[in-house]
Amino acid sequence: QVQLVESGGRLVQAGGSLRLSCAASGRTFTNYALGWFRQAPGREREFVAAINWRGDITTYADSVKGRFTISRDNVKNTVFLQMNSLKPEDTAVYYCAADAWVEAKDYQFEEKYRHWGQGTQVTVSS
């Protein structure tokens, strides 16, 4: 099993940047695919970004391409989401997720991930 704890969410002005972190612990981590999802009030949870176990394959939602970067540090058992050029529509609770054997073509589907953190709030003011 994997335990995930997100941190780094805060209030930021539009155009600013934040870096979210997700610390992982448990039996395994380095061979797990990792994803970031977000959920705004009244909306379904949506895919943001994902990274494979090796860290050499990433995928992003169209809404964040060119602005967000996902990365991982397997030594520190942490996945990051660097968010630049933030927009008010980025306001949401951000969740990290993990699972083994998730293929790149399935990274965007939240049902492929069995392990989830409790989320961190990101608020972007206009």
Short mmCIF file of N, CA and C in Angstrom, two decimals:
data_model
loop_
_atom_site.label_atom_id
_atom_site.label_comp_id
_atom_site.label_asym_id
_atom_site.label_seq_id
_atom_site.Cartn_x
_atom_site.Cartn_y
_atom_site.Cartn_z
N GLN A 1 0.83 -1.18 0.00
CA GLN A 1 0.00 0.00 0.00
C GLN A 1 0.88 1.24 0.00
N VAL A 2 0.30 2.33 -0.47
CA VAL A 2 0.99 3.60 -0.55
C VAL A 2 0.15 4.66 0.17
N GLN A 3 0.83 5.50 0.94
CA GLN A 3 0.19 6.62 1.61
C GLN A 3 0.72 7.91 1.00
N LEU A 4 -0.18 8.83 0.69
CA LEU A 4 0.17 10.06 0.01
C LEU A 4 -0.33 11.26 0.79
N VAL A 5 0.53 12.27 0.94
CA VAL A 5 0.17 13.49 1.64
C VAL A 5 0.61 14.69 0.81
N GLU A 6 -0.36 15.48 0.36
CA GLU A 6 -0.07 16.67 -0.44
C GLU A 6 0.22 17.86 0.46
N SER A 7 0.99 18.80 -0.08
CA SER A 7 1.26 20.05 0.62
C SER A 7 1.64 21.12 -0.40
N GLY A 8 1.63 22.36 0.03
CA GLY A 8 2.06 23.47 -0.80
C GLY A 8 0.96 24.35 -1.32
N GLY A 9 -0.28 23.94 -1.18
CA GLY A 9 -1.38 24.76 -1.66
C GLY A 9 -1.54 26.01 -0.82
N ARG A 10 -1.89 27.11 -1.49
CA ARG A 10 -2.06 28.38 -0.82
C ARG A 10 -2.79 29.35 -1.73
N LEU A 11 -3.02 30.54 -1.22
CA LEU A 11 -3.59 31.62 -2.01
C LEU A 11 -2.49 32.29 -2.82
N VAL A 12 -2.73 32.49 -4.10
CA VAL A 12 -1.76 33.13 -4.97
C VAL A 12 -2.49 34.00 -5.98
N GLN A 13 -1.85 35.08 -6.39
CA GLN A 13 -2.44 35.97 -7.37
C GLN A 13 -2.31 35.39 -8.77
N ALA A 14 -3.25 35.70 -9.62
CA ALA A 14 -3.19 35.25 -11.01
C ALA A 14 -1.86 35.66 -11.63
N GLY A 15 -1.28 34.73 -12.39
CA GLY A 15 0.02 34.95 -12.98
C GLY A 15 1.17 34.47 -12.14
N GLY A 16 0.90 34.13 -10.91
CA GLY A 16 1.93 33.66 -10.00
C GLY A 16 2.21 32.18 -10.16
N SER A 17 3.06 31.68 -9.27
CA SER A 17 3.49 30.29 -9.33
C SER A 17 3.39 29.62 -7.97
N LEU A 18 3.20 28.32 -8.00
CA LEU A 18 3.21 27.49 -6.81
C LEU A 18 3.85 26.15 -7.15
N ARG A 19 4.42 25.52 -6.16
CA ARG A 19 4.89 24.16 -6.31
C ARG A 19 4.23 23.29 -5.26
N LEU A 20 3.48 22.32 -5.73
CA LEU A 20 2.85 21.36 -4.85
C LEU A 20 3.76 20.15 -4.68
N SER A 21 3.70 19.57 -3.51
CA SER A 21 4.47 18.37 -3.22
C SER A 21 3.54 17.28 -2.73
N CYS A 22 3.90 16.06 -3.00
CA CYS A 22 3.17 14.91 -2.50
C CYS A 22 4.18 13.90 -2.00
N ALA A 23 4.21 13.75 -0.70
CA ALA A 23 5.13 12.81 -0.07
C ALA A 23 4.48 11.45 0.05
N ALA A 24 5.21 10.43 -0.33
CA ALA A 24 4.68 9.08 -0.34
C ALA A 24 5.43 8.19 0.63
N SER A 25 4.71 7.25 1.18
CA SER A 25 5.31 6.23 2.03
C SER A 25 4.53 4.95 1.85
N GLY A 26 5.15 3.85 2.20
CA GLY A 26 4.51 2.56 2.05
C GLY A 26 5.44 1.53 1.46
N ARG A 27 4.85 0.46 0.99
CA ARG A 27 5.65 -0.65 0.48
C ARG A 27 6.43 -0.31 -0.78
N THR A 28 5.81 0.45 -1.66
CA THR A 28 6.44 0.74 -2.94
C THR A 28 6.11 2.15 -3.39
N PHE A 29 6.96 2.69 -4.21
CA PHE A 29 6.76 4.01 -4.76
C PHE A 29 7.45 4.18 -6.10
N THR A 30 8.70 3.75 -6.18
CA THR A 30 9.49 4.01 -7.38
C THR A 30 8.91 3.37 -8.63
N ASN A 31 8.19 2.28 -8.48
CA ASN A 31 7.61 1.62 -9.64
C ASN A 31 6.12 1.94 -9.82
N TYR A 32 5.66 3.02 -9.20
CA TYR A 32 4.29 3.47 -9.33
C TYR A 32 4.20 4.66 -10.26
N ALA A 33 3.19 4.66 -11.11
CA ALA A 33 2.85 5.86 -11.84
C ALA A 33 2.19 6.85 -10.88
N LEU A 34 2.43 8.12 -11.09
CA LEU A 34 1.89 9.16 -10.21
C LEU A 34 1.12 10.18 -11.02
N GLY A 35 -0.01 10.60 -10.48
CA GLY A 35 -0.83 11.58 -11.16
C GLY A 35 -1.28 12.69 -10.24
N TRP A 36 -1.58 13.82 -10.84
CA TRP A 36 -2.21 14.93 -10.14
C TRP A 36 -3.59 15.16 -10.75
N PHE A 37 -4.57 15.30 -9.88
CA PHE A 37 -5.92 15.62 -10.27
C PHE A 37 -6.38 16.82 -9.46
N ARG A 38 -7.46 17.45 -9.89
CA ARG A 38 -7.98 18.58 -9.14
C ARG A 38 -9.50 18.58 -9.21
N GLN A 39 -10.10 19.20 -8.20
CA GLN A 39 -11.54 19.29 -8.14
C GLN A 39 -11.96 20.66 -7.62
N ALA A 40 -12.69 21.38 -8.43
CA ALA A 40 -13.24 22.66 -8.05
C ALA A 40 -14.64 22.46 -7.49
N PRO A 41 -15.13 23.39 -6.67
CA PRO A 41 -16.47 23.25 -6.10
C PRO A 41 -17.53 23.06 -7.18
N GLY A 42 -18.37 22.07 -6.99
CA GLY A 42 -19.44 21.81 -7.94
C GLY A 42 -19.02 21.12 -9.22
N ARG A 43 -17.77 20.71 -9.31
CA ARG A 43 -17.28 20.07 -10.52
C ARG A 43 -16.73 18.67 -10.21
N GLU A 44 -16.66 17.88 -11.25
CA GLU A 44 -16.05 16.57 -11.13
C GLU A 44 -14.53 16.70 -11.03
N ARG A 45 -13.93 15.74 -10.40
CA ARG A 45 -12.48 15.72 -10.34
C ARG A 45 -11.92 15.50 -11.75
N GLU A 46 -10.91 16.27 -12.10
CA GLU A 46 -10.36 16.20 -13.44
C GLU A 46 -8.85 15.95 -13.41
N PHE A 47 -8.38 15.36 -14.46
CA PHE A 47 -6.97 15.06 -14.61
C PHE A 47 -6.17 16.32 -14.86
N VAL A 48 -4.97 16.36 -14.26
CA VAL A 48 -4.07 17.49 -14.45
C VAL A 48 -2.78 17.04 -15.13
N ALA A 49 -2.08 16.08 -14.53
CA ALA A 49 -0.79 15.64 -15.05
C ALA A 49 -0.45 14.29 -14.47
N ALA A 50 0.43 13.56 -15.14
CA ALA A 50 0.89 12.27 -14.65
C ALA A 50 2.31 12.01 -15.11
N ILE A 51 2.97 11.12 -14.41
CA ILE A 51 4.35 10.76 -14.72
C ILE A 51 4.55 9.27 -14.46
N ASN A 52 5.31 8.63 -15.33
CA ASN A 52 5.54 7.20 -15.16
C ASN A 52 6.57 6.93 -14.09
N TRP A 53 6.76 5.65 -13.80
CA TRP A 53 7.65 5.28 -12.70
C TRP A 53 9.09 5.69 -12.94
N ARG A 54 9.51 5.68 -14.19
CA ARG A 54 10.88 6.04 -14.52
C ARG A 54 11.09 7.56 -14.51
N GLY A 55 10.01 8.29 -14.71
CA GLY A 55 10.09 9.74 -14.73
C GLY A 55 10.41 10.34 -16.07
N ASP A 56 10.41 9.53 -17.12
CA ASP A 56 10.76 10.01 -18.45
C ASP A 56 9.56 10.16 -19.37
N ILE A 57 8.37 9.86 -18.88
CA ILE A 57 7.16 10.03 -19.67
C ILE A 57 6.17 10.82 -18.84
N THR A 58 5.69 11.91 -19.38
CA THR A 58 4.70 12.74 -18.71
C THR A 58 3.56 13.04 -19.66
N THR A 59 2.41 13.34 -19.08
CA THR A 59 1.27 13.75 -19.86
C THR A 59 0.50 14.81 -19.09
N TYR A 60 -0.15 15.71 -19.81
CA TYR A 60 -0.82 16.84 -19.20
C TYR A 60 -2.19 17.06 -19.82
N ALA A 61 -3.08 17.58 -19.01
CA ALA A 61 -4.34 18.05 -19.54
C ALA A 61 -4.08 19.25 -20.44
N ASP A 62 -4.89 19.39 -21.47
CA ASP A 62 -4.71 20.51 -22.40
C ASP A 62 -4.76 21.86 -21.69
N SER A 63 -5.54 21.94 -20.64
CA SER A 63 -5.73 23.20 -19.94
C SER A 63 -4.49 23.68 -19.20
N VAL A 64 -3.53 22.78 -18.96
CA VAL A 64 -2.34 23.16 -18.20
C VAL A 64 -1.05 22.99 -18.98
N LYS A 65 -1.12 22.49 -20.19
CA LYS A 65 0.09 22.31 -21.00
C LYS A 65 0.83 23.62 -21.18
N GLY A 66 2.13 23.57 -20.98
CA GLY A 66 2.95 24.76 -21.11
C GLY A 66 3.02 25.59 -19.86
N ARG A 67 2.18 25.29 -18.87
CA ARG A 67 2.17 26.05 -17.62
C ARG A 67 2.57 25.21 -16.42
N PHE A 68 2.17 23.94 -16.41
CA PHE A 68 2.45 23.06 -15.29
C PHE A 68 3.51 22.03 -15.68
N THR A 69 4.29 21.62 -14.70
CA THR A 69 5.29 20.59 -14.91
C THR A 69 5.25 19.60 -13.76
N ILE A 70 5.12 18.33 -14.09
CA ILE A 70 5.15 17.29 -13.08
C ILE A 70 6.54 16.66 -13.06
N SER A 71 7.01 16.33 -11.88
CA SER A 71 8.30 15.69 -11.73
C SER A 71 8.27 14.81 -10.48
N ARG A 72 9.27 13.96 -10.35
CA ARG A 72 9.32 13.10 -9.18
C ARG A 72 10.75 12.90 -8.73
N ASP A 73 10.89 12.68 -7.45
CA ASP A 73 12.18 12.39 -6.85
C ASP A 73 12.01 11.07 -6.13
N ASN A 74 12.50 10.01 -6.73
CA ASN A 74 12.31 8.68 -6.17
C ASN A 74 13.17 8.43 -4.94
N VAL A 75 14.21 9.23 -4.76
CA VAL A 75 15.03 9.11 -3.56
C VAL A 75 14.26 9.66 -2.36
N LYS A 76 13.61 10.79 -2.55
CA LYS A 76 12.83 11.41 -1.49
C LYS A 76 11.38 10.94 -1.46
N ASN A 77 11.01 10.07 -2.39
CA ASN A 77 9.65 9.56 -2.46
C ASN A 77 8.62 10.69 -2.53
N THR A 78 8.86 11.59 -3.45
CA THR A 78 8.02 12.77 -3.57
C THR A 78 7.73 13.07 -5.03
N VAL A 79 6.51 13.47 -5.32
CA VAL A 79 6.14 13.95 -6.64
C VAL A 79 5.77 15.42 -6.51
N PHE A 80 6.12 16.19 -7.53
CA PHE A 80 5.90 17.63 -7.50
C PHE A 80 5.01 18.05 -8.66
N LEU A 81 4.35 19.15 -8.46
CA LEU A 81 3.63 19.81 -9.54
C LEU A 81 3.99 21.29 -9.50
N GLN A 82 4.82 21.71 -10.44
CA GLN A 82 5.19 23.11 -10.56
C GLN A 82 4.14 23.80 -11.41
N MET A 83 3.49 24.80 -10.86
CA MET A 83 2.41 25.49 -11.52
C MET A 83 2.81 26.94 -11.76
N ASN A 84 2.91 27.31 -13.01
CA ASN A 84 3.27 28.67 -13.40
C ASN A 84 2.11 29.32 -14.14
N SER A 85 2.16 30.63 -14.24
CA SER A 85 1.13 31.39 -14.94
C SER A 85 -0.26 30.98 -14.50
N LEU A 86 -0.46 30.95 -13.22
CA LEU A 86 -1.72 30.47 -12.67
C LEU A 86 -2.88 31.38 -13.04
N LYS A 87 -4.02 30.75 -13.26
CA LYS A 87 -5.24 31.44 -13.63
C LYS A 87 -6.31 31.17 -12.57
N PRO A 88 -7.29 32.06 -12.45
CA PRO A 88 -8.36 31.81 -11.48
C PRO A 88 -9.04 30.46 -11.68
N GLU A 89 -9.14 30.00 -12.92
CA GLU A 89 -9.77 28.72 -13.18
C GLU A 89 -8.94 27.52 -12.71
N ASP A 90 -7.72 27.77 -12.26
CA ASP A 90 -6.92 26.72 -11.65
C ASP A 90 -7.29 26.48 -10.19
N THR A 91 -8.12 27.32 -9.64
CA THR A 91 -8.54 27.18 -8.25
C THR A 91 -9.25 25.84 -8.04
N ALA A 92 -8.74 25.06 -7.11
CA ALA A 92 -9.30 23.73 -6.86
C ALA A 92 -8.54 23.09 -5.72
N VAL A 93 -9.07 21.98 -5.25
CA VAL A 93 -8.32 21.10 -4.37
C VAL A 93 -7.53 20.16 -5.26
N TYR A 94 -6.25 20.09 -5.04
CA TYR A 94 -5.37 19.26 -5.85
C TYR A 94 -5.02 17.98 -5.11
N TYR A 95 -5.17 16.87 -5.80
CA TYR A 95 -4.92 15.56 -5.23
C TYR A 95 -3.82 14.86 -6.00
N CYS A 96 -2.98 14.13 -5.29
CA CYS A 96 -2.06 13.24 -5.95
C CYS A 96 -2.57 11.82 -5.84
N ALA A 97 -2.19 11.01 -6.81
CA ALA A 97 -2.66 9.63 -6.88
C ALA A 97 -1.54 8.75 -7.38
N ALA A 98 -1.61 7.47 -7.02
CA ALA A 98 -0.56 6.54 -7.40
C ALA A 98 -1.12 5.16 -7.64
N ASP A 99 -0.51 4.45 -8.55
CA ASP A 99 -0.81 3.04 -8.77
C ASP A 99 0.28 2.44 -9.64
N ALA A 100 0.38 1.14 -9.57
CA ALA A 100 1.34 0.41 -10.39
C ALA A 100 0.69 0.00 -11.70
N TRP A 101 1.51 -0.15 -12.70
CA TRP A 101 1.11 -0.73 -13.99
C TRP A 101 0.11 0.12 -14.77
N VAL A 102 0.06 1.39 -14.48
CA VAL A 102 -0.79 2.28 -15.27
C VAL A 102 -0.06 2.64 -16.55
N GLU A 103 -0.64 2.32 -17.67
CA GLU A 103 -0.04 2.62 -18.96
C GLU A 103 -0.22 4.09 -19.30
N ALA A 104 0.67 4.61 -20.10
CA ALA A 104 0.65 6.03 -20.44
C ALA A 104 -0.69 6.45 -21.02
N LYS A 105 -1.29 5.60 -21.82
CA LYS A 105 -2.56 5.95 -22.44
C LYS A 105 -3.70 6.05 -21.43
N ASP A 106 -3.49 5.55 -20.22
CA ASP A 106 -4.52 5.56 -19.19
C ASP A 106 -4.24 6.52 -18.06
N TYR A 107 -3.19 7.31 -18.15
CA TYR A 107 -2.82 8.20 -17.06
C TYR A 107 -3.91 9.18 -16.68
N GLN A 108 -4.73 9.56 -17.62
CA GLN A 108 -5.74 10.58 -17.38
C GLN A 108 -6.98 10.07 -16.68
N PHE A 109 -7.11 8.77 -16.52
CA PHE A 109 -8.32 8.19 -15.95
C PHE A 109 -8.13 7.92 -14.47
N GLU A 110 -8.88 8.62 -13.65
CA GLU A 110 -8.70 8.53 -12.22
C GLU A 110 -9.03 7.14 -11.67
N GLU A 111 -9.87 6.39 -12.36
CA GLU A 111 -10.21 5.06 -11.88
C GLU A 111 -9.04 4.09 -11.96
N LYS A 112 -7.98 4.47 -12.66
CA LYS A 112 -6.79 3.64 -12.76
C LYS A 112 -5.90 3.74 -11.52
N TYR A 113 -6.17 4.71 -10.68
CA TYR A 113 -5.35 4.94 -9.49
C TYR A 113 -6.09 4.46 -8.24
N ARG A 114 -5.45 3.65 -7.46
CA ARG A 114 -6.06 3.12 -6.24
C ARG A 114 -5.69 3.89 -4.99
N HIS A 115 -4.60 4.64 -5.02
CA HIS A 115 -4.11 5.33 -3.83
C HIS A 115 -4.19 6.84 -4.03
N TRP A 116 -4.79 7.50 -3.06
CA TRP A 116 -5.04 8.93 -3.16
C TRP A 116 -4.67 9.67 -1.89
N GLY A 117 -4.17 10.89 -2.05
CA GLY A 117 -3.99 11.78 -0.93
C GLY A 117 -5.29 12.50 -0.61
N GLN A 118 -5.26 13.32 0.43
CA GLN A 118 -6.47 14.02 0.87
C GLN A 118 -6.61 15.41 0.27
N GLY A 119 -5.63 15.85 -0.48
CA GLY A 119 -5.75 17.09 -1.22
C GLY A 119 -5.15 18.29 -0.53
N THR A 120 -4.81 19.29 -1.34
CA THR A 120 -4.32 20.57 -0.85
C THR A 120 -4.99 21.68 -1.66
N GLN A 121 -5.44 22.71 -0.98
CA GLN A 121 -6.22 23.76 -1.61
C GLN A 121 -5.33 24.77 -2.31
N VAL A 122 -5.64 25.03 -3.57
CA VAL A 122 -4.99 26.09 -4.34
C VAL A 122 -6.05 27.11 -4.71
N THR A 123 -5.82 28.34 -4.34
CA THR A 123 -6.75 29.42 -4.67
C THR A 123 -6.01 30.50 -5.42
N VAL A 124 -6.49 30.80 -6.62
CA VAL A 124 -5.86 31.81 -7.47
C VAL A 124 -6.82 32.99 -7.57
N SER A 125 -6.39 34.12 -7.08
CA SER A 125 -7.21 35.32 -7.10
C SER A 125 -6.96 36.12 -8.37
N SER A 126 -7.98 36.81 -8.83
CA SER A 126 -7.87 37.62 -10.03
C SER A 126 -7.50 39.05 -9.70
#
